[in-house]
Amino acid sequence: MNYRFQFGVVWENFPQLLEGAWLTFQLGVFAFAGGAIVGLLGAAIKTYGPWPLRLLVDTYVVFITNTPALIQIYFLYFGLPEVGLRWSNEACLLIGLTLNAGAYLTLILRAGFISVRVTEIEAGQTLGMSLIQQIRYIVMPHIAKSIYPALANFFIVVLVMGTSVGALIGVDELTGQAINLSSVNYRWLEYFTVVAGMYVVLTFIASIGLALLGRWVFRVKARIF
């Protein structure tokens, strides 16, 4: 093997990779937060909503979970301009990831909703709680403890690394930055070796942060790995 590694060119452009890593982290956090709101609303409708709304949520979940995230993002990026809607590359990626996360989180949170004991709901009704109050004070604390590890894993596996598909529509997140930089000097192996390590660091930081959040806020002993 005559290949000679030249990591010097990578370190020269390392600040740009750090910018891409920061954008990756931001996209992951915002998409997860938006997906959690969509998922919570979807799970609540599937559990307590009227059948027309349940049918609408089921249609959304089936469509999203049975099509690739890349196709959904391409639909936003290439398809919507055909009908006069134009969004930035980052907006298309963020909305696509949010809708994708929302569908899967609907299923995850739905499992948390149905795991709440009926006696707890009946106790809330006896105390005169409204449906919103029951969800806030009875259902949500139970969900936070029972499915928090699944939510943490979803954030790390799907969103932190799933943002890399943004490189295919010109988003300069971590993978996009690596493609742009390596296409100048063709040191693909060096750039993607470093980027792989940066993804490991990102997921490690996210894992520690989520584990600490689970222990301090939700009293859940989530594993770091």
mmCIF file of N, CA, C and O in Angstrom, residues 13-88:
data_model
loop_
_atom_site.group_PDB
_atom_site.id
_atom_site.type_symbol
_atom_site.label_atom_id
_atom_site.label_comp_id
_atom_site.label_asym_id
_atom_site.label_seq_id
_atom_site.Cartn_x
_atom_site.Cartn_y
_atom_site.Cartn_z
ATOM 1 N N ASN A 13 -8.184 23.189 7.736
ATOM 2 C CA ASN A 13 -9.604 23.531 7.539
ATOM 3 C C ASN A 13 -10.483 23.026 8.678
ATOM 4 O O ASN A 13 -11.708 22.973 8.536
ATOM 5 N N PHE A 14 -9.841 22.696 9.796
ATOM 6 C CA PHE A 14 -10.599 22.135 10.915
ATOM 7 C C PHE A 14 -11.674 23.084 11.447
ATOM 8 O O PHE A 14 -12.751 22.624 11.849
ATOM 9 N N PRO A 15 -11.438 24.415 11.485
ATOM 10 C CA PRO A 15 -12.510 25.323 11.945
ATOM 11 C C PRO A 15 -13.800 25.180 11.142
ATOM 12 O O PRO A 15 -14.899 25.300 11.700
ATOM 13 N N GLN A 16 -13.690 24.905 9.843
ATOM 14 C CA GLN A 16 -14.893 24.723 9.034
ATOM 15 C C GLN A 16 -15.610 23.426 9.399
ATOM 16 O O GLN A 16 -16.841 23.360 9.384
ATOM 17 N N LEU A 17 -14.837 22.406 9.742
ATOM 18 C CA LEU A 17 -15.460 21.161 10.203
ATOM 19 C C LEU A 17 -16.168 21.386 11.532
ATOM 20 O O LEU A 17 -17.247 20.826 11.770
ATOM 21 N N LEU A 18 -15.575 22.199 12.400
ATOM 22 C CA LEU A 18 -16.223 22.506 13.671
ATOM 23 C C LEU A 18 -17.532 23.264 13.447
ATOM 24 O O LEU A 18 -18.522 23.035 14.154
ATOM 25 N N GLU A 19 -17.551 24.171 12.476
ATOM 26 C CA GLU A 19 -18.793 24.871 12.138
ATOM 27 C C GLU A 19 -19.854 23.880 11.669
ATOM 28 O O GLU A 19 -21.034 23.995 12.034
ATOM 29 N N GLY A 20 -19.427 22.906 10.860
ATOM 30 C CA GLY A 20 -20.360 21.887 10.405
ATOM 31 C C GLY A 20 -20.873 21.031 11.542
ATOM 32 O O GLY A 20 -22.063 20.672 11.590
ATOM 33 N N ALA A 21 -19.994 20.707 12.499
ATOM 34 C CA ALA A 21 -20.407 19.912 13.654
ATOM 35 C C ALA A 21 -21.416 20.679 14.510
ATOM 36 O O ALA A 21 -22.393 20.101 15.007
ATOM 37 N N TRP A 22 -21.190 21.982 14.668
ATOM 38 C CA TRP A 22 -22.116 22.804 15.449
ATOM 39 C C TRP A 22 -23.482 22.874 14.770
ATOM 40 O O TRP A 22 -24.518 22.797 15.435
ATOM 41 N N LEU A 23 -23.491 23.009 13.438
ATOM 42 C CA LEU A 23 -24.751 23.025 12.706
ATOM 43 C C LEU A 23 -25.454 21.680 12.821
ATOM 44 O O LEU A 23 -26.686 21.622 12.972
ATOM 45 N N THR A 24 -24.696 20.592 12.761
ATOM 46 C CA THR A 24 -25.271 19.256 12.938
ATOM 47 C C THR A 24 -25.966 19.146 14.282
ATOM 48 O O THR A 24 -27.097 18.657 14.383
ATOM 49 N N PHE A 25 -25.298 19.613 15.324
ATOM 50 C CA PHE A 25 -25.874 19.540 16.667
ATOM 51 C C PHE A 25 -27.135 20.392 16.775
ATOM 52 O O PHE A 25 -28.145 19.958 17.340
ATOM 53 N N GLN A 26 -27.092 21.605 16.214
ATOM 54 C CA GLN A 26 -28.266 22.482 16.260
ATOM 55 C C GLN A 26 -29.451 21.868 15.527
ATOM 56 O O GLN A 26 -30.587 21.882 16.036
ATOM 57 N N LEU A 27 -29.199 21.331 14.339
ATOM 58 C CA LEU A 27 -30.276 20.707 13.566
ATOM 59 C C LEU A 27 -30.876 19.537 14.334
ATOM 60 O O LEU A 27 -32.098 19.349 14.358
ATOM 61 N N GLY A 28 -30.016 18.740 14.962
ATOM 62 C CA GLY A 28 -30.506 17.603 15.726
ATOM 63 C C GLY A 28 -31.384 18.023 16.890
ATOM 64 O O GLY A 28 -32.455 17.460 17.121
ATOM 65 N N VAL A 29 -30.952 19.053 17.627
ATOM 66 C CA VAL A 29 -31.714 19.524 18.789
ATOM 67 C C VAL A 29 -33.056 20.104 18.364
ATOM 68 O O VAL A 29 -34.109 19.758 18.923
ATOM 69 N N PHE A 30 -33.049 20.985 17.365
ATOM 70 C CA PHE A 30 -34.296 21.632 16.943
ATOM 71 C C PHE A 30 -35.265 20.637 16.304
ATOM 72 O O PHE A 30 -36.474 20.713 16.513
ATOM 73 N N ALA A 31 -34.724 19.709 15.507
ATOM 74 C CA ALA A 31 -35.596 18.709 14.883
ATOM 75 C C ALA A 31 -36.196 17.788 15.938
ATOM 76 O O ALA A 31 -37.373 17.413 15.852
ATOM 77 N N PHE A 32 -35.401 17.425 16.937
ATOM 78 C CA PHE A 32 -35.925 16.560 17.987
ATOM 79 C C PHE A 32 -36.987 17.280 18.809
ATOM 80 O O PHE A 32 -38.024 16.701 19.148
ATOM 81 N N ALA A 33 -36.732 18.548 19.135
ATOM 82 C CA ALA A 33 -37.710 19.320 19.912
ATOM 83 C C ALA A 33 -39.020 19.456 19.138
ATOM 84 O O ALA A 33 -40.113 19.253 19.680
ATOM 85 N N GLY A 34 -38.909 19.803 17.841
ATOM 86 C CA GLY A 34 -40.117 19.904 17.024
ATOM 87 C C GLY A 34 -40.806 18.567 16.871
ATOM 88 O O GLY A 34 -42.043 18.481 16.944
ATOM 89 N N GLY A 35 -40.018 17.510 16.662
ATOM 90 C CA GLY A 35 -40.592 16.170 16.535
ATOM 91 C C GLY A 35 -41.270 15.721 17.812
ATOM 92 O O GLY A 35 -42.299 15.024 17.771
ATOM 93 N N ALA A 36 -40.721 16.124 18.964
ATOM 94 C CA ALA A 36 -41.332 15.747 20.243
ATOM 95 C C ALA A 36 -42.699 16.404 20.409
ATOM 96 O O ALA A 36 -43.642 15.780 20.908
ATOM 97 N N ILE A 37 -42.806 17.658 19.971
ATOM 98 C CA ILE A 37 -44.100 18.344 20.047
ATOM 99 C C ILE A 37 -45.111 17.674 19.128
ATOM 100 O O ILE A 37 -46.256 17.405 19.526
ATOM 101 N N VAL A 38 -44.680 17.377 17.888
ATOM 102 C CA VAL A 38 -45.566 16.688 16.945
ATOM 103 C C VAL A 38 -45.944 15.311 17.473
ATOM 104 O O VAL A 38 -47.105 14.890 17.421
ATOM 105 N N GLY A 39 -44.947 14.587 18.002
ATOM 106 C CA GLY A 39 -45.203 13.247 18.517
ATOM 107 C C GLY A 39 -46.128 13.248 19.712
ATOM 108 O O GLY A 39 -46.991 12.370 19.841
ATOM 109 N N LEU A 40 -45.948 14.219 20.605
ATOM 110 C CA LEU A 40 -46.824 14.310 21.778
ATOM 111 C C LEU A 40 -48.255 14.587 21.358
ATOM 112 O O LEU A 40 -49.202 13.965 21.864
ATOM 113 N N LEU A 41 -48.424 15.514 20.419
ATOM 114 C CA LEU A 41 -49.770 15.819 19.922
ATOM 115 C C LEU A 41 -50.367 14.608 19.221
ATOM 116 O O LEU A 41 -51.543 14.265 19.439
ATOM 117 N N GLY A 42 -49.569 13.938 18.391
ATOM 118 C CA GLY A 42 -50.069 12.757 17.685
ATOM 119 C C GLY A 42 -50.448 11.637 18.627
ATOM 120 O O GLY A 42 -51.482 10.980 18.450
ATOM 121 N N ALA A 43 -49.612 11.405 19.644
ATOM 122 C CA ALA A 43 -49.908 10.335 20.607
ATOM 123 C C ALA A 43 -51.162 10.648 21.413
ATOM 124 O O ALA A 43 -51.978 9.751 21.694
ATOM 125 N N ALA A 44 -51.328 11.921 21.779
ATOM 126 C CA ALA A 44 -52.527 12.313 22.527
ATOM 127 C C ALA A 44 -53.777 12.120 21.682
ATOM 128 O O ALA A 44 -54.815 11.641 22.176
ATOM 129 N N ILE A 45 -53.707 12.469 20.401
ATOM 130 C CA ILE A 45 -54.862 12.296 19.511
ATOM 131 C C ILE A 45 -55.173 10.823 19.322
ATOM 132 O O ILE A 45 -56.340 10.407 19.358
ATOM 133 N N LYS A 46 -54.122 10.004 19.124
ATOM 134 C CA LYS A 46 -54.351 8.568 18.938
ATOM 135 C C LYS A 46 -54.959 7.926 20.177
ATOM 136 O O LYS A 46 -55.663 6.927 20.090
ATOM 137 N N THR A 47 -54.695 8.507 21.347
ATOM 138 C CA THR A 47 -55.199 7.929 22.590
ATOM 139 C C THR A 47 -56.566 8.471 22.977
ATOM 140 O O THR A 47 -57.454 7.717 23.392
ATOM 141 N N TYR A 48 -56.744 9.781 22.816
ATOM 142 C CA TYR A 48 -57.966 10.409 23.327
ATOM 143 C C TYR A 48 -58.807 11.103 22.259
ATOM 144 O O TYR A 48 -59.938 11.515 22.554
ATOM 145 N N GLY A 49 -58.285 11.255 21.047
ATOM 146 C CA GLY A 49 -58.979 12.045 20.038
ATOM 147 C C GLY A 49 -60.125 11.328 19.351
ATOM 148 O O GLY A 49 -60.250 10.093 19.430
ATOM 149 N N PRO A 50 -60.984 12.067 18.643
ATOM 150 C CA PRO A 50 -62.081 11.463 17.868
ATOM 151 C C PRO A 50 -61.516 10.703 16.659
ATOM 152 O O PRO A 50 -60.399 10.971 16.206
ATOM 153 N N TRP A 51 -62.298 9.803 16.110
ATOM 154 C CA TRP A 51 -61.782 8.916 15.070
ATOM 155 C C TRP A 51 -61.310 9.638 13.803
ATOM 156 O O TRP A 51 -60.335 9.189 13.183
ATOM 157 N N PRO A 52 -61.941 10.761 13.380
ATOM 158 C CA PRO A 52 -61.404 11.424 12.174
ATOM 159 C C PRO A 52 -59.965 11.914 12.373
ATOM 160 O O PRO A 52 -59.127 11.782 11.481
ATOM 161 N N LEU A 53 -59.683 12.457 13.550
ATOM 162 C CA LEU A 53 -58.326 12.915 13.833
ATOM 163 C C LEU A 53 -57.376 11.737 13.997
ATOM 164 O O LEU A 53 -56.215 11.798 13.574
ATOM 165 N N ARG A 54 -57.860 10.657 14.601
ATOM 166 C CA ARG A 54 -57.027 9.456 14.735
ATOM 167 C C ARG A 54 -56.664 8.901 13.373
ATOM 168 O O ARG A 54 -55.525 8.464 13.140
ATOM 169 N N LEU A 55 -57.619 8.917 12.451
ATOM 170 C CA LEU A 55 -57.365 8.439 11.088
ATOM 171 C C LEU A 55 -56.328 9.326 10.399
ATOM 172 O O LEU A 55 -55.436 8.821 9.695
ATOM 173 N N LEU A 56 -56.427 10.629 10.613
ATOM 174 C CA LEU A 56 -55.465 11.556 10.019
ATOM 175 C C LEU A 56 -54.058 11.303 10.553
ATOM 176 O O LEU A 56 -53.083 11.263 9.786
ATOM 177 N N VAL A 57 -53.940 11.102 11.864
ATOM 178 C CA VAL A 57 -52.632 10.822 12.465
ATOM 179 C C VAL A 57 -52.097 9.482 11.983
ATOM 180 O O VAL A 57 -50.905 9.352 11.675
ATOM 181 N N ASP A 58 -52.952 8.479 11.902
ATOM 182 C CA ASP A 58 -52.519 7.160 11.418
ATOM 183 C C ASP A 58 -51.996 7.248 9.983
ATOM 184 O O ASP A 58 -50.991 6.605 9.637
ATOM 185 N N THR A 59 -52.671 8.028 9.150
ATOM 186 C CA THR A 59 -52.227 8.190 7.761
ATOM 187 C C THR A 59 -50.848 8.831 7.713
ATOM 188 O O THR A 59 -49.970 8.403 6.956
ATOM 189 N N TYR A 60 -50.658 9.857 8.510
ATOM 190 C CA TYR A 60 -49.360 10.544 8.583
ATOM 191 C C TYR A 60 -48.259 9.601 9.047
ATOM 192 O O TYR A 60 -47.180 9.537 8.452
ATOM 193 N N VAL A 61 -48.529 8.843 10.093
ATOM 194 C CA VAL A 61 -47.525 7.933 10.642
ATOM 195 C C VAL A 61 -47.181 6.834 9.650
ATOM 196 O O VAL A 61 -45.996 6.509 9.439
ATOM 197 N N VAL A 62 -48.185 6.254 9.016
ATOM 198 C CA VAL A 62 -47.939 5.182 8.044
ATOM 199 C C VAL A 62 -47.124 5.701 6.864
ATOM 200 O O VAL A 62 -46.180 5.038 6.408
ATOM 201 N N PHE A 63 -47.461 6.881 6.373
ATOM 202 C CA PHE A 63 -46.730 7.430 5.224
ATOM 203 C C PHE A 63 -45.269 7.708 5.583
ATOM 204 O O PHE A 63 -44.355 7.343 4.835
ATOM 205 N N ILE A 64 -45.033 8.345 6.729
ATOM 206 C CA ILE A 64 -43.676 8.735 7.104
ATOM 207 C C ILE A 64 -42.824 7.520 7.450
ATOM 208 O O ILE A 64 -41.663 7.413 7.029
ATOM 209 N N THR A 65 -43.363 6.593 8.219
ATOM 210 C CA THR A 65 -42.562 5.449 8.672
ATOM 211 C C THR A 65 -42.325 4.414 7.577
ATOM 212 O O THR A 65 -41.506 3.517 7.763
ATOM 213 N N ASN A 66 -43.020 4.544 6.461
ATOM 214 C CA ASN A 66 -42.836 3.578 5.376
ATOM 215 C C ASN A 66 -42.173 4.191 4.139
ATOM 216 O O ASN A 66 -42.172 3.578 3.073
ATOM 217 N N THR A 67 -41.632 5.384 4.305
ATOM 218 C CA THR A 67 -40.860 6.011 3.227
ATOM 219 C C THR A 67 -39.543 6.505 3.805
ATOM 220 O O THR A 67 -39.484 6.917 4.972
ATOM 221 N N PRO A 68 -38.462 6.493 3.019
ATOM 222 C CA PRO A 68 -37.167 6.945 3.530
ATOM 223 C C PRO A 68 -37.177 8.435 3.853
ATOM 224 O O PRO A 68 -37.849 9.232 3.177
ATOM 225 N N ALA A 69 -36.415 8.808 4.870
ATOM 226 C CA ALA A 69 -36.312 10.219 5.240
ATOM 227 C C ALA A 69 -35.762 11.049 4.088
ATOM 228 O O ALA A 69 -36.169 12.200 3.891
ATOM 229 N N LEU A 70 -34.854 10.465 3.313
ATOM 230 C CA LEU A 70 -34.278 11.201 2.192
ATOM 231 C C LEU A 70 -35.339 11.557 1.156
ATOM 232 O O LEU A 70 -35.335 12.658 0.601
ATOM 233 N N ILE A 71 -36.270 10.635 0.893
ATOM 234 C CA ILE A 71 -37.349 10.905 -0.058
ATOM 235 C C ILE A 71 -38.230 12.040 0.459
ATOM 236 O O ILE A 71 -38.662 12.919 -0.304
ATOM 237 N N GLN A 72 -38.499 12.048 1.741
ATOM 238 C CA GLN A 72 -39.321 13.106 2.328
ATOM 239 C C GLN A 72 -38.639 14.464 2.202
ATOM 240 O O GLN A 72 -39.283 15.474 1.886
ATOM 241 N N ILE A 73 -37.330 14.494 2.440
ATOM 242 C CA ILE A 73 -36.584 15.744 2.323
ATOM 243 C C ILE A 73 -36.499 16.185 0.869
ATOM 244 O O ILE A 73 -36.626 17.373 0.554
ATOM 245 N N TYR A 74 -36.294 15.227 -0.040
ATOM 246 C CA TYR A 74 -36.286 15.552 -1.473
ATOM 247 C C TYR A 74 -37.633 16.115 -1.912
ATOM 248 O O TYR A 74 -37.696 17.008 -2.768
ATOM 249 N N PHE A 75 -38.718 15.584 -1.358
ATOM 250 C CA PHE A 75 -40.044 16.087 -1.698
ATOM 251 C C PHE A 75 -40.159 17.560 -1.329
ATOM 252 O O PHE A 75 -40.696 18.373 -2.100
ATOM 253 N N LEU A 76 -39.633 17.922 -0.153
ATOM 254 C CA LEU A 76 -39.675 19.320 0.275
ATOM 255 C C LEU A 76 -38.747 20.191 -0.563
ATOM 256 O O LEU A 76 -39.100 21.315 -0.938
ATOM 257 N N TYR A 77 -37.567 19.649 -0.869
ATOM 258 C CA TYR A 77 -36.536 20.445 -1.533
ATOM 259 C C TYR A 77 -36.787 20.599 -3.040
ATOM 260 O O TYR A 77 -36.637 21.691 -3.591
ATOM 261 N N PHE A 78 -37.181 19.493 -3.687
ATOM 262 C CA PHE A 78 -37.380 19.529 -5.138
ATOM 263 C C PHE A 78 -38.850 19.665 -5.543
ATOM 264 O O PHE A 78 -39.159 20.240 -6.579
ATOM 265 N N GLY A 79 -39.742 19.096 -4.725
ATOM 266 C CA GLY A 79 -41.144 19.049 -5.113
ATOM 267 C C GLY A 79 -41.912 20.332 -4.855
ATOM 268 O O GLY A 79 -42.648 20.816 -5.728
ATOM 269 N N LEU A 80 -41.754 20.907 -3.668
ATOM 270 C CA LEU A 80 -42.544 22.085 -3.328
ATOM 271 C C LEU A 80 -42.268 23.298 -4.216
ATOM 272 O O LEU A 80 -43.192 24.079 -4.483
ATOM 273 N N PRO A 81 -41.021 23.516 -4.684
ATOM 274 C CA PRO A 81 -40.821 24.642 -5.613
ATOM 275 C C PRO A 81 -41.678 24.548 -6.870
ATOM 276 O O PRO A 81 -41.976 25.577 -7.492
ATOM 277 N N GLU A 82 -42.087 23.338 -7.249
ATOM 278 C CA GLU A 82 -42.941 23.183 -8.425
ATOM 279 C C GLU A 82 -44.316 23.802 -8.231
ATOM 280 O O GLU A 82 -45.003 24.118 -9.197
ATOM 281 N N VAL A 83 -44.725 23.951 -6.960
ATOM 282 C CA VAL A 83 -46.026 24.573 -6.686
ATOM 283 C C VAL A 83 -45.844 25.953 -6.060
ATOM 284 O O VAL A 83 -46.768 26.493 -5.436
ATOM 285 N N GLY A 84 -44.646 26.508 -6.193
ATOM 286 C CA GLY A 84 -44.410 27.877 -5.748
ATOM 287 C C GLY A 84 -43.916 28.058 -4.340
ATOM 288 O O GLY A 84 -43.816 29.197 -3.865
ATOM 289 N N LEU A 85 -43.603 26.970 -3.636
ATOM 290 C CA LEU A 85 -43.088 27.070 -2.265
ATOM 291 C C LEU A 85 -41.587 26.812 -2.277
ATOM 292 O O LEU A 85 -41.142 25.725 -2.651
ATOM 293 N N ARG A 86 -40.821 27.802 -1.855
ATOM 294 C CA ARG A 86 -39.368 27.660 -1.864
ATOM 295 C C ARG A 86 -38.821 27.951 -0.462
ATOM 296 O O ARG A 86 -39.054 29.022 0.084
ATOM 297 N N TRP A 87 -38.125 26.977 0.079
ATOM 298 C CA TRP A 87 -37.491 27.128 1.386
ATOM 299 C C TRP A 87 -35.999 26.943 1.234
ATOM 300 O O TRP A 87 -35.523 26.356 0.270
ATOM 301 N N SER A 88 -35.251 27.416 2.213
ATOM 302 C CA SER A 88 -33.802 27.242 2.186
ATOM 303 C C SER A 88 -33.444 25.774 2.379
ATOM 304 O O SER A 88 -34.271 24.962 2.838
#
